[in-house]
mmCIF file of C-alpha atoms in Angstrom:
data_model
loop_
_atom_site.group_PDB
_atom_site.id
_atom_site.type_symbol
_atom_site.label_atom_id
_atom_site.label_comp_id
_atom_site.label_asym_id
_atom_site.label_seq_id
_atom_site.Cartn_x
_atom_site.Cartn_y
_atom_site.Cartn_z
ATOM 1 C CA MET A 221 -80.930 120.053 -57.111
ATOM 2 C CA ALA A 222 -78.498 120.697 -59.650
ATOM 3 C CA THR A 223 -78.114 123.683 -61.324
ATOM 4 C CA SER A 224 -78.411 123.361 -64.727
ATOM 5 C CA ASP A 225 -74.824 124.185 -66.660
ATOM 6 C CA TRP A 226 -76.578 125.398 -69.732
ATOM 7 C CA GLY A 227 -79.486 127.550 -68.358
ATOM 8 C CA ASP A 228 -82.344 126.555 -70.877
ATOM 9 C CA TRP A 229 -81.488 126.462 -74.173
ATOM 10 C CA LEU A 230 -82.438 122.860 -74.443
ATOM 11 C CA PRO A 231 -85.980 122.779 -73.365
ATOM 12 C CA ARG A 232 -86.128 125.651 -75.823
ATOM 13 C CA ALA A 233 -84.958 124.495 -78.600
ATOM 14 C CA ILE A 234 -87.277 121.321 -78.071
ATOM 15 C CA GLU A 235 -89.753 123.665 -77.012
ATOM 16 C CA SER A 236 -89.721 125.268 -80.869
ATOM 17 C CA ALA A 237 -88.496 122.660 -82.658
ATOM 18 C CA ALA A 238 -91.872 122.149 -86.009
ATOM 19 C CA PRO A 239 -89.976 118.816 -87.128
ATOM 20 C CA ASP A 240 -91.459 116.507 -91.080
ATOM 21 C CA GLY A 241 -91.025 114.323 -88.680
ATOM 22 C CA VAL A 242 -89.909 113.180 -85.228
ATOM 23 C CA ALA A 243 -86.912 114.209 -83.705
ATOM 24 C CA VAL A 244 -85.283 112.574 -81.490
ATOM 25 C CA TRP A 245 -82.214 115.105 -78.672
ATOM 26 C CA TYR A 246 -80.230 112.738 -76.516
ATOM 27 C CA LEU A 247 -80.314 114.198 -73.007
ATOM 28 C CA GLY A 248 -76.822 112.179 -71.729
ATOM 29 C CA CYS A 249 -77.207 109.395 -69.904
ATOM 30 C CA ASN A 250 -80.153 107.929 -70.899
ATOM 31 C CA GLY A 251 -82.610 110.401 -71.503
ATOM 32 C CA PHE A 252 -84.036 111.591 -74.663
ATOM 33 C CA ALA A 253 -87.031 113.693 -75.482
ATOM 34 C CA LEU A 254 -88.869 112.665 -78.931
ATOM 35 C CA LYS A 255 -90.730 115.516 -80.522
ATOM 36 C CA ALA A 256 -93.314 114.322 -83.264
ATOM 37 C CA SER A 257 -94.714 116.352 -86.434
ATOM 38 C CA ASP A 258 -97.530 117.771 -84.559
ATOM 39 C CA GLY A 259 -96.519 118.851 -81.742
ATOM 40 C CA THR A 260 -96.744 115.918 -78.883
ATOM 41 C CA THR A 261 -93.111 115.780 -76.550
ATOM 42 C CA VAL A 262 -92.861 112.672 -74.784
ATOM 43 C CA TYR A 263 -89.021 112.090 -72.549
ATOM 44 C CA ILE A 264 -87.193 108.909 -71.378
ATOM 45 C CA ASP A 265 -85.853 108.913 -68.771
ATOM 46 C CA PRO A 266 -84.381 112.450 -68.192
ATOM 47 C CA TYR A 267 -82.093 112.706 -65.500
ATOM 48 C CA ILE A 268 -80.297 115.374 -64.413
ATOM 49 C CA GLY A 269 -79.261 114.518 -61.145
ATOM 50 C CA LEU A 270 -75.078 113.819 -59.614
ATOM 51 C CA GLY A 271 -75.196 110.385 -58.931
ATOM 52 C CA ASP A 272 -74.038 109.591 -55.065
ATOM 53 C CA PRO A 273 -70.868 110.384 -55.220
ATOM 54 C CA PRO A 274 -68.090 109.077 -55.378
ATOM 55 C CA ARG A 275 -69.610 105.980 -55.805
ATOM 56 C CA THR A 276 -71.187 106.988 -59.727
ATOM 57 C CA VAL A 277 -69.726 110.120 -60.230
ATOM 58 C CA ARG A 278 -71.288 112.682 -62.469
ATOM 59 C CA MET A 279 -68.629 112.523 -65.989
ATOM 60 C CA ILE A 280 -71.535 115.432 -68.730
ATOM 61 C CA PRO A 281 -73.141 118.498 -67.747
ATOM 62 C CA VAL A 282 -76.549 118.998 -66.786
ATOM 63 C CA PRO A 283 -78.692 120.138 -69.537
ATOM 64 C CA PHE A 284 -81.726 121.152 -67.739
ATOM 65 C CA ASP A 285 -83.302 122.206 -65.440
ATOM 66 C CA PRO A 286 -86.914 120.606 -64.808
ATOM 67 C CA VAL A 287 -88.630 123.903 -64.400
ATOM 68 C CA ASP A 288 -88.184 125.078 -67.854
ATOM 69 C CA ILE A 289 -89.804 122.534 -69.682
ATOM 70 C CA ASP A 290 -93.092 122.710 -69.099
ATOM 71 C CA HIS A 291 -94.076 121.139 -72.432
ATOM 72 C CA ALA A 292 -94.755 117.817 -72.385
ATOM 73 C CA ASP A 293 -96.947 115.535 -72.864
ATOM 74 C CA ALA A 294 -95.802 112.064 -71.164
ATOM 75 C CA VAL A 295 -92.895 111.567 -69.095
ATOM 76 C CA LEU A 296 -91.694 107.290 -69.963
ATOM 77 C CA ALA A 297 -89.510 105.045 -67.302
ATOM 78 C CA THR A 298 -88.351 101.988 -67.844
ATOM 79 C CA HIS A 299 -87.621 100.597 -64.811
ATOM 80 C CA GLU A 300 -86.769 101.792 -60.981
ATOM 81 C CA HIS A 301 -82.762 102.960 -61.117
ATOM 82 C CA THR A 302 -82.092 106.204 -59.901
ATOM 83 C CA ASP A 303 -81.369 107.459 -63.310
ATOM 84 C CA HIS A 304 -84.433 106.679 -64.438
ATOM 85 C CA VAL A 305 -86.996 107.242 -62.027
ATOM 86 C CA HIS A 306 -85.525 110.603 -60.111
ATOM 87 C CA GLY A 307 -88.161 113.038 -58.460
ATOM 88 C CA PRO A 308 -85.778 116.430 -59.108
ATOM 89 C CA SER A 309 -85.586 115.982 -62.082
ATOM 90 C CA GLN A 310 -88.925 114.309 -63.024
ATOM 91 C CA ALA A 311 -91.811 115.786 -61.009
ATOM 92 C CA PRO A 312 -91.311 119.217 -61.958
ATOM 93 C CA ILE A 313 -91.689 118.544 -65.535
ATOM 94 C CA LEU A 314 -95.280 116.502 -64.768
ATOM 95 C CA ALA A 315 -95.960 120.133 -62.630
ATOM 96 C CA GLU A 316 -95.022 122.390 -64.856
ATOM 97 C CA SER A 317 -97.073 120.434 -67.275
ATOM 98 C CA ASP A 318 -99.961 118.437 -66.245
ATOM 99 C CA ALA A 319 -97.837 116.054 -68.153
ATOM 100 C CA THR A 320 -97.857 112.037 -66.431
ATOM 101 C CA LEU A 321 -96.125 109.800 -65.572
ATOM 102 C CA TYR A 322 -96.160 106.507 -67.260
ATOM 103 C CA ALA A 323 -94.080 103.468 -65.301
ATOM 104 C CA PRO A 324 -93.808 99.695 -64.270
ATOM 105 C CA ASP A 325 -94.798 98.742 -61.092
ATOM 106 C CA ASP A 326 -91.349 99.504 -58.560
ATOM 107 C CA SER A 327 -91.161 102.412 -60.143
ATOM 108 C CA LEU A 328 -93.790 104.443 -59.398
ATOM 109 C CA ALA A 329 -93.144 102.520 -56.002
ATOM 110 C CA VAL A 330 -90.486 104.967 -56.159
ATOM 111 C CA ALA A 331 -92.261 107.732 -56.907
ATOM 112 C CA ARG A 332 -94.933 107.174 -54.355
ATOM 113 C CA GLU A 333 -93.066 105.757 -51.518
ATOM 114 C CA ASP A 334 -89.967 106.356 -51.786
ATOM 115 C CA GLU A 335 -89.742 109.722 -53.263
ATOM 116 C CA GLN A 336 -93.906 110.877 -52.724
ATOM 117 C CA TRP A 337 -93.942 113.168 -55.404
ATOM 118 C CA THR A 338 -97.282 114.246 -55.201
ATOM 119 C CA ASP A 339 -96.944 115.593 -51.649
ATOM 120 C CA THR A 340 -93.582 117.088 -52.369
ATOM 121 C CA TRP A 341 -93.966 118.235 -55.872
ATOM 122 C CA ASN A 342 -96.987 119.976 -57.388
ATOM 123 C CA VAL A 343 -97.832 116.586 -58.691
ATOM 124 C CA SER A 344 -101.175 114.788 -58.800
ATOM 125 C CA GLU A 345 -102.496 110.968 -58.782
ATOM 126 C CA GLU A 346 -103.827 111.011 -62.054
ATOM 127 C CA GLN A 347 -100.372 112.177 -63.196
ATOM 128 C CA LEU A 348 -98.319 108.267 -61.501
ATOM 129 C CA GLU A 349 -100.707 105.313 -64.434
ATOM 130 C CA GLU A 350 -98.933 102.041 -64.645
ATOM 131 C CA VAL A 351 -97.931 99.908 -67.599
ATOM 132 C CA THR A 352 -96.444 96.132 -68.068
ATOM 133 C CA GLU A 353 -95.928 94.661 -70.947
ATOM 134 C CA GLY A 354 -98.503 94.133 -73.795
ATOM 135 C CA ASP A 355 -99.851 98.254 -72.778
ATOM 136 C CA THR A 356 -100.268 100.834 -76.068
ATOM 137 C CA LEU A 357 -100.758 103.887 -74.828
ATOM 138 C CA GLU A 358 -102.279 106.578 -77.589
ATOM 139 C CA ILE A 359 -100.680 109.739 -76.849
ATOM 140 C CA GLY A 360 -101.494 112.755 -79.608
ATOM 141 C CA ALA A 361 -99.355 111.411 -82.477
ATOM 142 C CA PHE A 362 -97.366 108.932 -80.957
ATOM 143 C CA THR A 363 -98.536 104.683 -79.958
ATOM 144 C CA ILE A 364 -96.217 103.578 -77.666
ATOM 145 C CA THR A 365 -96.339 99.558 -76.968
ATOM 146 C CA VAL A 366 -94.872 98.217 -73.242
ATOM 147 C CA GLU A 367 -92.045 95.664 -74.417
ATOM 148 C CA PRO A 368 -90.514 93.490 -72.266
ATOM 149 C CA ALA A 369 -86.187 94.263 -71.529
ATOM 150 C CA HIS A 370 -83.985 92.259 -69.606
ATOM 151 C CA ASP A 371 -81.918 94.266 -67.081
ATOM 152 C CA PRO A 372 -80.651 91.339 -64.272
ATOM 153 C CA ASP A 373 -80.014 94.170 -61.996
ATOM 154 C CA ALA A 374 -83.666 95.970 -62.333
ATOM 155 C CA THR A 375 -86.344 94.432 -60.251
ATOM 156 C CA HIS A 376 -89.150 95.175 -63.325
ATOM 157 C CA PRO A 377 -87.988 96.941 -66.439
ATOM 158 C CA VAL A 378 -89.225 97.217 -69.439
ATOM 159 C CA SER A 379 -88.296 98.306 -72.747
ATOM 160 C CA TYR A 380 -90.785 100.699 -75.003
ATOM 161 C CA VAL A 381 -91.660 100.750 -79.142
ATOM 162 C CA ILE A 382 -92.671 104.348 -80.668
ATOM 163 C CA GLU A 383 -94.626 104.286 -83.201
ATOM 164 C CA HIS A 384 -95.492 107.388 -85.686
ATOM 165 C CA GLU A 385 -96.040 107.244 -89.686
ATOM 166 C CA SER A 386 -92.446 109.024 -89.662
ATOM 167 C CA GLY A 387 -90.802 106.060 -88.154
ATOM 168 C CA THR A 388 -90.645 103.901 -84.954
ATOM 169 C CA VAL A 389 -88.472 104.154 -82.296
ATOM 170 C CA PHE A 390 -87.191 101.605 -79.503
ATOM 171 C CA HIS A 391 -85.836 102.394 -76.237
ATOM 172 C CA GLY A 392 -84.323 99.540 -74.252
ATOM 173 C CA GLY A 393 -83.997 101.341 -70.735
ATOM 174 C CA ASP A 394 -80.487 99.051 -69.869
ATOM 175 C CA THR A 395 -81.320 95.955 -71.779
ATOM 176 C CA LYS A 396 -79.104 93.178 -72.300
ATOM 177 C CA PRO A 397 -79.385 90.740 -74.948
ATOM 178 C CA SER A 398 -83.170 89.117 -74.439
ATOM 179 C CA PRO A 399 -84.812 85.883 -76.883
ATOM 180 C CA GLU A 400 -87.207 87.999 -76.739
ATOM 181 C CA PHE A 401 -85.998 90.364 -79.696
ATOM 182 C CA GLU A 402 -86.858 88.641 -83.074
ATOM 183 C CA ASP A 403 -89.684 87.912 -81.999
ATOM 184 C CA ILE A 404 -90.389 91.808 -81.614
ATOM 185 C CA GLY A 405 -88.108 92.849 -84.368
ATOM 186 C CA ALA A 406 -90.284 90.727 -86.689
ATOM 187 C CA ARG A 407 -93.084 92.488 -85.409
ATOM 188 C CA TYR A 408 -92.168 96.213 -86.249
ATOM 189 C CA ASP A 409 -89.948 98.250 -88.511
ATOM 190 C CA ILE A 410 -87.608 99.308 -86.301
ATOM 191 C CA ASP A 411 -86.162 102.962 -88.077
ATOM 192 C CA LEU A 412 -84.022 104.003 -84.466
ATOM 193 C CA GLY A 413 -83.041 101.787 -82.148
ATOM 194 C CA ILE A 414 -81.297 103.057 -77.804
ATOM 195 C CA PHE A 415 -79.334 101.020 -76.187
ATOM 196 C CA ALA A 416 -76.977 101.157 -73.016
ATOM 197 C CA PHE A 417 -73.493 101.426 -73.837
ATOM 198 C CA GLY A 418 -70.453 101.377 -71.380
ATOM 199 C CA THR A 419 -67.304 99.098 -70.041
ATOM 200 C CA VAL A 420 -66.433 97.704 -66.873
ATOM 201 C CA GLY A 421 -65.554 99.089 -63.876
ATOM 202 C CA ASN A 422 -64.927 99.303 -61.015
ATOM 203 C CA VAL A 423 -67.054 100.979 -58.977
ATOM 204 C CA PRO A 424 -67.543 101.989 -54.839
ATOM 205 C CA ASP A 425 -70.274 99.467 -53.428
ATOM 206 C CA LYS A 426 -72.739 101.455 -51.942
ATOM 207 C CA GLU A 427 -72.669 99.642 -48.051
ATOM 208 C CA THR A 428 -68.370 99.100 -48.475
ATOM 209 C CA ARG A 429 -67.270 101.492 -50.674
ATOM 210 C CA GLU A 430 -65.058 98.931 -52.140
ATOM 211 C CA PRO A 431 -64.611 98.159 -55.469
ATOM 212 C CA VAL A 432 -66.603 96.016 -57.011
ATOM 213 C CA ARG A 433 -66.499 94.684 -60.744
ATOM 214 C CA THR A 434 -70.056 96.482 -62.433
ATOM 215 C CA ARG A 435 -71.011 94.843 -65.608
ATOM 216 C CA TRP A 436 -74.686 97.846 -66.459
ATOM 217 C CA TYR A 437 -74.285 98.085 -69.759
ATOM 218 C CA ASN A 438 -74.264 96.188 -72.922
ATOM 219 C CA ASP A 439 -70.374 95.912 -74.160
ATOM 220 C CA GLU A 440 -69.295 96.298 -77.655
ATOM 221 C CA ASN A 441 -71.056 92.710 -79.099
ATOM 222 C CA GLN A 442 -73.833 93.101 -76.803
ATOM 223 C CA ILE A 443 -75.655 96.572 -77.522
ATOM 224 C CA VAL A 444 -74.500 94.818 -81.572
ATOM 225 C CA GLU A 445 -76.555 91.330 -80.492
ATOM 226 C CA CYS A 446 -79.399 93.226 -79.229
ATOM 227 C CA ALA A 447 -79.386 95.970 -82.845
ATOM 228 C CA SER A 448 -78.953 92.732 -84.360
ATOM 229 C CA ALA A 449 -82.396 90.649 -83.364
ATOM 230 C CA LEU A 450 -83.979 93.826 -83.260
ATOM 231 C CA GLN A 451 -83.234 94.197 -87.245
ATOM 232 C CA ILE A 452 -82.508 98.248 -86.682
ATOM 233 C CA ASP A 453 -82.104 100.515 -89.345
ATOM 234 C CA ARG A 454 -80.161 103.039 -86.441
ATOM 235 C CA LEU A 455 -78.555 101.982 -82.920
ATOM 236 C CA LEU A 456 -78.833 104.931 -80.917
ATOM 237 C CA PRO A 457 -75.762 103.732 -77.639
ATOM 238 C CA SER A 458 -76.413 105.786 -75.344
ATOM 239 C CA HIS A 459 -75.530 105.749 -71.117
ATOM 240 C CA TRP A 460 -71.677 105.547 -71.837
ATOM 241 C CA ASP A 461 -70.873 108.805 -71.452
ATOM 242 C CA MET A 462 -72.630 109.430 -67.880
ATOM 243 C CA TRP A 463 -70.318 107.422 -64.989
ATOM 244 C CA ARG A 464 -67.052 108.152 -64.032
ATOM 245 C CA GLY A 465 -65.022 104.090 -64.579
ATOM 246 C CA LEU A 466 -67.628 102.952 -66.851
ATOM 247 C CA THR A 467 -67.498 105.571 -70.196
ATOM 248 C CA SER A 468 -66.450 104.333 -73.442
ATOM 249 C CA ASP A 469 -66.314 105.567 -76.669
ATOM 250 C CA PRO A 470 -68.508 104.542 -79.497
ATOM 251 C CA LYS A 471 -66.986 105.239 -82.682
ATOM 252 C CA VAL A 472 -65.329 100.684 -81.136
ATOM 253 C CA LEU A 473 -68.519 99.832 -82.455
ATOM 254 C CA HIS A 474 -68.293 100.377 -86.133
ATOM 255 C CA HIS A 475 -65.179 97.299 -86.174
ATOM 256 C CA HIS A 476 -68.500 95.125 -84.098
ATOM 257 C CA ALA A 477 -71.231 95.964 -86.098
ATOM 258 C CA LYS A 478 -69.800 95.953 -89.684
ATOM 259 C CA SER A 479 -69.841 92.229 -91.045
ATOM 260 C CA PHE A 480 -73.981 91.915 -89.606
ATOM 261 C CA GLU A 481 -76.967 92.893 -91.666
ATOM 262 C CA TYR A 482 -78.323 94.728 -88.622
ATOM 263 C CA PRO A 483 -77.608 97.659 -87.924
ATOM 264 C CA ARG A 484 -77.523 99.103 -90.713
ATOM 265 C CA ARG A 485 -76.088 102.415 -89.737
ATOM 266 C CA LEU A 486 -74.734 104.288 -86.357
ATOM 267 C CA GLU A 487 -75.736 107.042 -84.117
ATOM 268 C CA ILE A 488 -72.527 107.883 -82.746
ATOM 269 C CA VAL A 489 -74.349 111.562 -80.540
ATOM 270 C CA GLU A 490 -73.128 113.125 -77.731
ATOM 271 C CA ILE A 491 -75.668 115.215 -74.773
ATOM 272 C CA GLY A 492 -77.662 118.050 -76.552
ATOM 273 C CA ASP A 493 -77.308 116.410 -80.007
ATOM 274 C CA ARG A 494 -80.708 116.490 -81.912
ATOM 275 C CA VAL A 495 -81.551 113.400 -84.556
ATOM 276 C CA ASP A 496 -84.295 112.594 -86.599
ATOM 277 C CA LEU A 497 -86.436 109.998 -88.513
#
């Protein structure tokens, strides 16, 4: 189990915040916390694991201990990969807060079968709820709709559109460009879009440990293609900070985005930063 490098200041900052509309914190990797003006708090893909060195090596601090998060209404998982569904990162949040994990079927299989959350942590079966494309959740002040995602490396990825009276957030998980994004962009007015961004690098194979050319995240052109199709006002790149060999500099996106109508603005954040709708 990883230990927080930062103590509990980030969970306490989220707990004590009183946003006028919606505040969004970047937790590193592809993790985010969203808090509405009524106090509703949702976590998406929070992950504090260290990876699997030397294959995947964490390059950023561990910003919180999940047992310090005792105010949460929901945890959303986008797909079944370890840095998106991870018992040591997420089950303690459910145990401390009585939040519900909402996740597609293959992600729930990790929680139920592979990691046995209900046996290992104080988590009940009722706190694990399956979602699929087209579902809509009403969680406090948020209306959350499950939409498609296109991640060739995942078995059942989804994206989430999170609506609030002050604005709308799209979290794509590790999605790449999808033909379905134009339809999603036409149906929602998306203020802030979150997409995984990184370089192509050599990552050791799981079994042989021989270096393999790896593309897990959007490159500069793909992420702008996603934002353009979804007609996103503000593009927030994530995941670029996480894994050794796949890190990137999101500032380069200014050059790639400047000739497109969308995104209208880039939100370049580091782990622990907050942005507001």
